[in-house]
Coordinates of C-alpha atoms in Angstrom, one line a residue:
M210 CA 185.4 121.2 100.6
N211 CA 183.5 120.5 103.8
D212 CA 180.7 118.2 102.7
R213 CA 178.2 120.1 104.8
L214 CA 178.8 123.1 102.6
D215 CA 178.4 121.0 99.5
F216 CA 175.3 121.6 97.4
K217 CA 176.0 118.7 95.0
G218 CA 172.9 117.5 93.2
R219 CA 170.7 120.2 94.7
T220 CA 168.3 122.6 93.0
A221 CA 168.1 126.3 94.1
L222 CA 165.9 129.3 93.2
I223 CA 167.5 132.7 93.3
T224 CA 165.6 136.0 92.6
G225 CA 167.4 139.2 91.7
A226 CA 170.0 136.9 90.2
A227 CA 171.3 139.1 87.3
S228 CA 173.6 141.2 89.4
G229 CA 174.9 142.1 92.9
I230 CA 174.2 139.6 95.7
G231 CA 171.9 137.4 93.6
A232 CA 174.6 136.9 90.9
A233 CA 177.2 136.3 93.5
C234 CA 175.0 133.6 95.1
A235 CA 174.5 132.0 91.7
R236 CA 178.2 131.8 91.2
F237 CA 178.7 130.5 94.8
L238 CA 176.2 127.7 94.4
D239 CA 177.5 126.8 91.0
R240 CA 181.0 126.4 92.4
S241 CA 179.6 124.4 95.4
G242 CA 178.2 121.7 93.2
S243 CA 174.5 122.7 92.6
A244 CA 172.9 120.6 89.8
R245 CA 170.3 123.2 88.8
L246 CA 169.7 126.8 89.4
I247 CA 166.4 128.7 88.7
L248 CA 167.3 132.3 88.2
V249 CA 164.7 135.2 88.1
D250 CA 165.3 138.8 87.3
V251 CA 163.9 141.7 85.2
D252 CA 167.3 142.1 83.6
E253 CA 167.3 139.4 80.9
A254 CA 170.7 140.5 79.5
G255 CA 172.2 140.2 83.0
L256 CA 170.8 136.7 83.4
S257 CA 172.2 135.7 80.0
A258 CA 175.6 137.1 80.9
L259 CA 176.1 134.8 83.9
D260 CA 178.7 132.1 83.1
L261 CA 177.6 129.0 85.0
Q262 CA 178.5 125.4 84.7
C263 CA 175.4 123.8 86.1
E264 CA 172.0 123.5 84.5
T265 CA 170.1 126.8 84.6
V266 CA 166.6 128.0 84.1
R267 CA 166.7 131.8 83.4
I268 CA 163.4 133.6 83.8
A269 CA 163.0 137.3 82.8
G270 CA 160.2 138.8 84.8
S271 CA 159.3 140.7 87.9
V272 CA 158.8 138.9 91.2
D273 CA 155.7 140.9 92.0
D274 CA 153.8 139.2 89.1
P275 CA 151.6 136.4 90.3
E276 CA 151.4 135.0 86.8
L277 CA 155.2 134.5 86.7
W278 CA 154.9 132.2 89.8
S279 CA 152.0 130.3 88.3
R280 CA 154.1 129.6 85.1
L281 CA 157.2 128.7 87.2
E282 CA 155.4 126.1 89.3
A283 CA 156.5 123.2 87.1
D284 CA 160.2 124.3 87.2
L285 CA 160.2 124.3 91.1
T286 CA 159.9 120.5 91.3
S287 CA 162.7 119.0 93.4
L288 CA 163.5 122.4 94.9
N289 CA 165.9 122.2 97.8
H290 CA 166.8 125.9 98.4
A291 CA 165.6 129.4 97.8
I292 CA 167.3 132.8 98.0
V293 CA 164.6 135.5 98.2
N294 CA 166.7 138.4 97.1
A295 CA 165.1 140.6 94.5
G296 CA 164.6 144.2 95.6
I297 CA 164.7 147.8 94.5
G298 CA 165.8 151.0 96.3
G299 CA 163.5 153.5 97.9
F300 CA 164.4 156.9 99.1
G301 CA 162.6 159.8 100.7
E302 CA 161.2 160.8 104.1
I303 CA 157.9 159.3 105.2
A304 CA 156.1 162.7 105.4
N305 CA 157.0 163.5 101.8
L306 CA 156.3 160.2 100.0
D307 CA 153.2 159.8 97.9
L308 CA 151.3 156.5 97.8
A309 CA 152.5 155.6 94.3
E310 CA 156.2 155.6 95.4
W311 CA 155.3 153.7 98.6
R312 CA 153.5 151.0 96.6
R313 CA 156.2 150.8 93.9
V314 CA 158.8 149.8 96.5
M315 CA 156.4 147.6 98.5
S316 CA 155.2 145.8 95.4
V317 CA 158.7 144.4 94.7
N318 CA 160.4 144.3 98.1
L319 CA 157.5 142.9 100.2
D320 CA 154.8 141.5 97.8
G321 CA 157.4 140.0 95.5
A322 CA 159.2 138.4 98.5
F323 CA 156.0 137.0 99.7
L324 CA 155.2 135.5 96.3
T325 CA 158.7 134.1 96.0
L326 CA 158.8 132.6 99.5
S327 CA 155.3 131.1 99.4
S328 CA 156.0 129.4 96.1
A329 CA 159.3 128.1 97.3
L330 CA 157.8 126.8 100.5
R331 CA 155.1 124.9 98.7
A332 CA 157.7 123.3 96.4
M333 CA 160.0 122.3 99.3
Q334 CA 157.1 120.8 101.2
K335 CA 156.6 118.5 98.3
T336 CA 160.3 117.5 98.2
G337 CA 160.5 116.8 101.9
G338 CA 162.4 119.7 103.2
G339 CA 165.0 122.4 102.4
S340 CA 166.1 125.8 103.4
A341 CA 165.5 129.4 102.4
V342 CA 167.2 132.7 103.0
V343 CA 165.5 136.1 102.6
T344 CA 167.5 139.2 102.0
A345 CA 166.4 141.8 104.5
S346 CA 168.4 144.8 105.5
V347 CA 169.9 146.5 108.6
T348 CA 167.6 149.4 107.7
G349 CA 164.8 147.0 108.7
V350 CA 166.4 146.6 112.2
K351 CA 167.9 150.1 112.8
P352 CA 165.9 153.1 111.9
V353 CA 167.7 155.1 109.2
P354 CA 166.2 158.4 108.0
G355 CA 165.4 159.0 104.3
I356 CA 165.0 155.4 103.2
G357 CA 161.2 155.6 103.3
P358 CA 159.4 152.4 102.3
Y359 CA 162.6 150.4 101.8
G360 CA 163.3 150.0 105.5
V361 CA 159.7 149.2 106.3
A362 CA 159.5 146.5 103.6
K363 CA 162.8 145.0 104.8
A364 CA 161.5 144.9 108.4
G365 CA 158.5 143.1 107.0
V366 CA 160.4 140.5 105.1
A367 CA 162.6 139.7 108.1
H368 CA 159.5 139.0 110.2
M369 CA 158.0 137.1 107.4
A370 CA 161.0 134.8 107.5
R371 CA 160.6 134.2 111.2
I372 CA 156.9 133.4 110.8
A373 CA 157.7 131.1 107.8
A374 CA 160.3 129.3 110.0
A375 CA 157.8 128.7 112.7
E376 CA 155.2 127.4 110.3
N377 CA 157.6 125.1 108.3
A378 CA 159.9 123.4 110.8
K379 CA 157.4 120.5 110.8
H380 CA 158.1 120.2 107.1
N381 CA 161.9 120.0 107.7
I382 CA 162.3 123.5 106.1
R383 CA 164.5 126.1 107.6
V384 CA 164.0 129.8 106.9
N385 CA 166.4 132.5 107.9
A386 CA 167.0 136.1 106.8
I387 CA 170.2 138.1 106.3
A388 CA 170.2 141.8 107.1
P389 CA 173.2 143.4 105.2
G390 CA 174.4 146.9 105.8
G391 CA 176.1 148.7 102.9
V392 CA 176.9 146.4 100.0
D393 CA 178.6 147.6 96.8
T394 CA 175.8 146.9 94.4
A395 CA 173.8 148.8 91.7
I396 CA 170.9 149.4 94.1
W397 CA 172.5 152.7 95.1
E398 CA 172.2 154.0 91.6
G399 CA 168.6 155.0 92.2
G400 CA 169.5 157.6 94.9
E401 CA 169.7 161.2 93.8
D402 CA 172.3 162.1 96.4
F403 CA 174.4 159.1 95.5
L404 CA 174.5 160.0 91.9
K405 CA 175.4 163.6 92.7
S406 CA 178.3 162.4 94.8
V407 CA 179.5 160.0 92.1
K408 CA 179.5 162.8 89.6
A409 CA 181.5 165.0 91.9
I410 CA 184.1 162.6 93.4
G411 CA 183.6 159.2 91.7
R412 CA 181.9 156.0 92.7
E413 CA 184.7 154.5 94.8
A414 CA 185.2 157.7 96.8
T415 CA 181.4 158.0 97.3
L416 CA 181.2 154.4 98.7
K417 CA 184.2 155.0 101.0
T418 CA 182.6 158.2 102.3
M419 CA 179.3 156.4 103.0
A420 CA 181.2 153.5 104.7
A421 CA 182.9 155.9 107.1
T422 CA 179.9 155.5 109.5
T423 CA 180.7 151.7 109.7
P424 CA 183.5 150.5 112.1
R425 CA 184.8 148.2 109.4
G426 CA 185.3 151.3 107.2
Q427 CA 184.1 149.7 104.0
F428 CA 181.0 148.2 102.4
A429 CA 180.7 144.5 101.9
T430 CA 181.2 142.9 98.5
P431 CA 178.4 140.7 97.0
D432 CA 180.7 137.7 97.2
E433 CA 181.1 138.2 101.0
L434 CA 177.3 138.2 101.4
A435 CA 177.0 135.2 99.1
G436 CA 179.3 133.2 101.4
E437 CA 177.1 134.1 104.4
I438 CA 173.9 133.2 102.6
G439 CA 175.5 130.0 101.5
F440 CA 176.3 129.1 105.1
L441 CA 172.7 129.8 106.2
L442 CA 171.4 127.6 103.3
S443 CA 173.8 124.8 104.0
D444 CA 173.7 121.8 106.4
M445 CA 176.3 123.6 108.5
A446 CA 173.5 125.8 109.7
A447 CA 171.2 122.9 110.4
N448 CA 170.2 124.2 113.9
M449 CA 169.5 127.7 112.7
T450 CA 166.0 128.8 111.7
G451 CA 163.9 131.9 112.3
H452 CA 167.2 133.9 112.6
V453 CA 167.9 137.3 111.2
M454 CA 171.6 137.5 110.8
I455 CA 173.0 141.1 110.7
S456 CA 176.0 141.5 108.4
D457 CA 176.8 145.2 108.5
G458 CA 180.4 145.7 109.4
G459 CA 179.4 147.0 112.8
F460 CA 177.1 149.7 111.6
S461 CA 174.3 148.8 114.0
F462 CA 176.5 148.6 117.1

């Protein structure tokens, strides 16, 4: 293993860790030598099901709960890395959304990301440096109809990462964002059209149909995203901060 991609002895925080990209990141960092992982998700059973070799702290709760971060402060000592990943889907056109749905998505995807990142930054300032990656989305870069508050929140977290990078370079902390296109995760299950298609033609065929708009012709896997996030976290990306890396199979060409 290239020692610049070695996380031996390091502590990392991952939100949305019970499934999808977050779980793949947990497995990646575990394989890469991490000493300790702090995993947060609302899905307690999913967290418990993760088979990891390193020391783990598994916290069941929502990232948009300020009290959760107050309780977690003691666990964030010696933090080296953070993956700000928790999120929920949001669908519907802007003109037809009510405020409750807007706030539901913003609460987790934007407010929760803020609470996560700000807590992680304070902890890494105390440890003398580190790196963070925020999971944004290509829908925060390229306007996509019908995703309502989701795309707006993801545009917000991408810019939040840039601002945090500018503010924390003096603390030896790098902050980047990744903006995936389609990824085969459970987040699609909240979409009515997706579920109708799955019922009609199956999940695999539905994802393949959706990916037809992408030059690569398929959605990414969580493990593929985990490798890219791992690179951004690692010393191999030592000169990268304030960057939003698009990983979308060519969708935003």
